[in-house]
């Protein structure tokens, strides 16, 4: 009887800790992903937008989990130019993701995209380029984030919505499920609330 009670207490404590971590994580993510831009954004140029985009992308990465054996202790974010708001996507983002972050810039036709990247951040691409890219990514656990795809029409899992007031995102659940990358349900709920 005492052993069963101890196991029950341990189970309750474990679930309570998980619940508190989830609530804390959701609150932190809400702060990160709903970052309002400074009132003087027009005067400060793209610096504030770059910072808001970096916080949003790093927040997405920190709440994403790749299948076992897919990633080492380091996470590799690949940037496909041309991009407008990627200036602050740097290895400093490891503070958000909880693991060291490696940032590479690669062309859209690089064969390294499927072998070296855990996540891909793309800028201005055509629909044909994106279709080709996503065909090459099939079968690889790679999270895609699009900077200029606010309608989620280019098959990115996360589509940034960047305005003068804030930076947020939309979500393409079909692309996300095919990627094999799991994202915390709080992020999925946040994307639904912003639609």
Tab-separated table of C-alpha atoms in Angstrom:
chain	number	residue	atom	x	y	z
A	1	UNK	CA	0.000	0.000	0.000
A	2	UNK	CA	2.818	2.416	0.921
A	3	UNK	CA	4.660	1.655	-2.321
A	4	UNK	CA	1.550	2.321	-4.434
A	5	UNK	CA	0.949	5.600	-2.591
A	6	UNK	CA	4.570	6.651	-3.197
A	7	UNK	CA	4.245	5.836	-6.917
A	8	UNK	CA	0.993	7.814	-7.088
A	9	UNK	CA	2.621	10.821	-5.384
A	10	UNK	CA	5.596	10.654	-7.764
A	11	UNK	CA	3.227	10.467	-10.732
A	12	UNK	CA	1.254	13.514	-9.499
A	13	UNK	CA	4.492	15.454	-8.938
A	14	UNK	CA	5.751	14.544	-12.423
A	15	UNK	CA	2.480	15.623	-14.064
A	16	UNK	CA	2.395	18.833	-11.996
A	17	UNK	CA	5.935	19.710	-13.085
A	18	UNK	CA	5.088	18.980	-16.723
A	19	UNK	CA	1.977	21.126	-16.464
A	20	UNK	CA	3.885	24.018	-14.875
A	21	UNK	CA	6.630	23.745	-17.514
A	22	UNK	CA	3.999	23.790	-20.259
A	23	UNK	CA	2.265	26.850	-18.760
A	24	UNK	CA	5.594	28.640	-18.306
A	25	UNK	CA	6.668	27.689	-21.828
A	26	UNK	CA	3.408	28.887	-23.331
A	27	UNK	CA	3.678	32.218	-21.487
A	28	UNK	CA	7.279	32.668	-22.663
A	29	UNK	CA	6.364	31.729	-26.222
A	30	UNK	CA	3.458	34.183	-26.217
A	31	UNK	CA	5.869	36.938	-25.224
A	32	UNK	CA	8.376	35.897	-27.872
A	33	UNK	CA	5.949	35.487	-30.733
A	34	UNK	CA	3.797	38.534	-30.157
A	35	UNK	CA	6.669	40.964	-29.921
A	36	UNK	CA	5.376	44.419	-30.778
A	37	UNK	CA	7.772	46.506	-32.744
A	38	UNK	CA	9.034	49.742	-31.294
A	39	UNK	CA	6.841	52.793	-31.951
A	40	UNK	CA	9.636	54.450	-33.920
A	41	UNK	CA	10.047	51.537	-36.330
A	42	UNK	CA	10.063	53.857	-39.346
A	43	UNK	CA	12.934	55.803	-37.818
A	44	UNK	CA	14.965	52.797	-36.652
A	45	UNK	CA	14.811	51.031	-40.017
A	46	UNK	CA	14.861	47.255	-40.161
A	47	UNK	CA	16.729	46.707	-36.871
A	48	UNK	CA	13.558	46.321	-34.795
A	49	UNK	CA	11.947	44.086	-37.421
A	50	UNK	CA	15.097	41.933	-37.621
A	51	UNK	CA	15.046	41.551	-33.834
A	52	UNK	CA	11.345	40.608	-33.789
A	53	UNK	CA	11.851	38.071	-36.595
A	54	UNK	CA	14.851	36.551	-34.782
A	55	UNK	CA	12.824	36.202	-31.568
A	56	UNK	CA	9.943	34.591	-33.436
A	57	UNK	CA	12.159	32.124	-35.328
A	58	UNK	CA	14.154	31.256	-32.220
A	59	UNK	CA	10.895	30.745	-30.318
A	60	UNK	CA	9.659	28.339	-32.998
A	61	UNK	CA	12.951	26.415	-32.905
A	62	UNK	CA	12.921	26.173	-29.124
A	63	UNK	CA	9.476	24.533	-29.118
A	64	UNK	CA	10.264	22.068	-31.914
A	65	UNK	CA	11.507	18.501	-31.460
A	66	UNK	CA	13.159	16.403	-34.140
A	67	UNK	CA	12.915	12.599	-34.228
A	68	UNK	CA	15.520	10.728	-32.193
A	69	UNK	CA	18.804	10.453	-34.019
A	70	UNK	CA	17.974	13.319	-36.405
A	71	UNK	CA	19.891	16.042	-34.595
A	72	UNK	CA	23.054	16.146	-32.589
A	73	UNK	CA	23.379	18.477	-29.632
A	74	UNK	CA	23.659	21.345	-32.121
A	75	UNK	CA	20.814	22.640	-34.253
A	76	UNK	CA	21.539	23.864	-37.796
A	77	UNK	CA	19.436	26.660	-39.262
A	78	UNK	CA	20.003	27.203	-42.984
A	79	UNK	CA	19.125	30.508	-44.591
A	80	UNK	CA	18.208	30.633	-48.278
A	81	UNK	CA	18.719	34.140	-49.681
A	82	UNK	CA	17.546	36.619	-50.720
A	83	UNK	CA	16.082	37.478	-47.314
A	84	UNK	CA	15.019	40.792	-45.787
A	85	UNK	CA	14.860	40.153	-42.059
A	86	UNK	CA	17.464	37.513	-41.220
A	87	UNK	CA	20.240	39.817	-39.993
A	88	UNK	CA	19.842	38.743	-36.367
A	89	UNK	CA	19.398	35.007	-36.986
A	90	UNK	CA	22.728	34.139	-35.445
A	91	UNK	CA	24.217	31.477	-33.172
A	92	UNK	CA	23.157	33.726	-30.259
A	93	UNK	CA	19.738	32.131	-30.761
A	94	UNK	CA	20.999	29.138	-28.786
A	95	UNK	CA	19.750	30.931	-25.680
A	96	UNK	CA	16.217	30.340	-26.987
A	97	UNK	CA	16.576	26.856	-28.445
A	98	UNK	CA	18.442	25.445	-25.444
A	99	UNK	CA	21.181	23.954	-27.604
A	100	UNK	CA	23.967	25.399	-29.668
A	101	UNK	CA	22.796	26.889	-32.941
A	102	UNK	CA	24.755	26.780	-36.176
A	103	UNK	CA	23.648	29.144	-38.962
A	104	UNK	CA	24.511	28.469	-42.619
A	105	UNK	CA	23.623	30.432	-45.745
A	106	UNK	CA	23.033	28.175	-48.747
A	107	UNK	CA	21.556	28.637	-52.228
A	108	UNK	CA	18.146	27.076	-52.859
A	109	UNK	CA	19.630	24.435	-55.180
A	110	UNK	CA	22.314	23.284	-52.710
A	111	UNK	CA	22.372	19.516	-52.058
A	112	UNK	CA	23.507	20.348	-48.500
A	113	UNK	CA	19.988	21.532	-47.604
A	114	UNK	CA	18.829	17.945	-47.083
A	115	UNK	CA	21.934	16.692	-45.295
A	116	UNK	CA	23.082	19.625	-43.149
A	117	UNK	CA	19.934	21.482	-42.095
A	118	UNK	CA	17.448	20.907	-39.275
A	119	UNK	CA	15.474	24.017	-40.193
A	120	UNK	CA	15.370	26.197	-43.297
A	121	UNK	CA	14.539	29.905	-43.339
A	122	UNK	CA	13.764	31.127	-46.850
A	123	UNK	CA	13.174	34.579	-48.241
A	124	UNK	CA	11.953	35.531	-51.673
A	125	UNK	CA	11.444	32.391	-53.760
A	126	UNK	CA	9.143	31.486	-56.600
A	127	UNK	CA	6.403	28.889	-56.303
A	128	UNK	CA	8.380	26.604	-58.665
A	129	UNK	CA	11.533	26.909	-56.521
A	130	UNK	CA	9.571	26.131	-53.356
A	131	UNK	CA	7.848	23.130	-54.954
A	132	UNK	CA	11.216	21.751	-56.058
A	133	UNK	CA	12.705	22.377	-52.607
A	134	UNK	CA	9.864	20.611	-50.806
A	135	UNK	CA	10.104	17.617	-53.127
A	136	UNK	CA	13.802	17.340	-52.220
A	137	UNK	CA	12.997	17.678	-48.498
A	138	UNK	CA	10.512	14.796	-48.561
A	139	UNK	CA	11.596	12.067	-46.178
A	140	UNK	CA	13.885	14.436	-44.225
A	141	UNK	CA	12.993	15.879	-40.826
A	142	UNK	CA	13.472	19.532	-41.706
A	143	UNK	CA	11.332	22.408	-40.436
A	144	UNK	CA	10.634	25.141	-43.008
A	145	UNK	CA	10.021	28.796	-42.178
A	146	UNK	CA	9.093	31.307	-44.892
A	147	UNK	CA	9.769	35.004	-44.569
A	148	UNK	CA	7.633	36.143	-47.498
A	149	UNK	CA	4.839	33.559	-47.458
A	150	UNK	CA	2.264	35.100	-45.129
A	151	UNK	CA	-0.564	33.210	-46.869
A	152	UNK	CA	1.257	29.870	-46.428
A	153	UNK	CA	0.931	29.296	-50.169
A	154	UNK	CA	4.550	28.167	-50.711
A	155	UNK	CA	4.426	24.953	-48.635
A	156	UNK	CA	6.364	26.276	-45.628
A	157	UNK	CA	5.431	24.804	-42.253
A	158	UNK	CA	5.679	28.231	-40.583
A	159	UNK	CA	4.830	31.364	-42.533
A	160	UNK	CA	5.945	34.621	-40.950
A	161	UNK	CA	3.506	37.506	-40.913
A	162	UNK	CA	5.546	40.685	-40.617
A	163	UNK	CA	3.790	44.029	-40.232
A	164	UNK	CA	4.775	47.421	-38.858
A	165	UNK	CA	2.952	46.567	-35.620
A	166	UNK	CA	4.144	43.029	-34.874
A	167	UNK	CA	5.722	39.829	-36.127
A	168	UNK	CA	3.756	36.599	-35.891
A	169	UNK	CA	3.205	33.459	-37.933
A	170	UNK	CA	0.713	31.186	-39.615
A	171	UNK	CA	1.001	27.446	-39.765
A	172	UNK	CA	0.621	24.897	-42.566
A	173	UNK	CA	-0.309	21.745	-40.625
A	174	UNK	CA	-0.003	19.488	-43.677
A	175	UNK	CA	3.594	20.538	-44.350
A	176	UNK	CA	4.437	20.361	-40.644
A	177	UNK	CA	3.053	16.828	-40.258
A	178	UNK	CA	4.973	15.618	-43.327
A	179	UNK	CA	8.224	17.076	-41.947
A	180	UNK	CA	8.280	14.659	-39.007
A	181	UNK	CA	9.203	17.527	-36.666
A	182	UNK	CA	6.983	17.780	-33.600
A	183	UNK	CA	5.985	21.201	-32.311
A	184	UNK	CA	4.640	21.927	-28.845
A	185	UNK	CA	0.808	22.036	-28.972
A	186	UNK	CA	0.895	25.486	-27.327
A	187	UNK	CA	2.557	26.820	-30.490
A	188	UNK	CA	-0.118	25.233	-32.662
A	189	UNK	CA	-2.837	26.766	-30.494
A	190	UNK	CA	-1.141	30.164	-30.639
A	191	UNK	CA	-1.087	30.001	-34.443
A	192	UNK	CA	-4.821	29.167	-34.483
A	193	UNK	CA	-5.630	32.072	-32.139
A	194	UNK	CA	-3.780	34.542	-34.382
A	195	UNK	CA	-5.701	33.511	-37.530
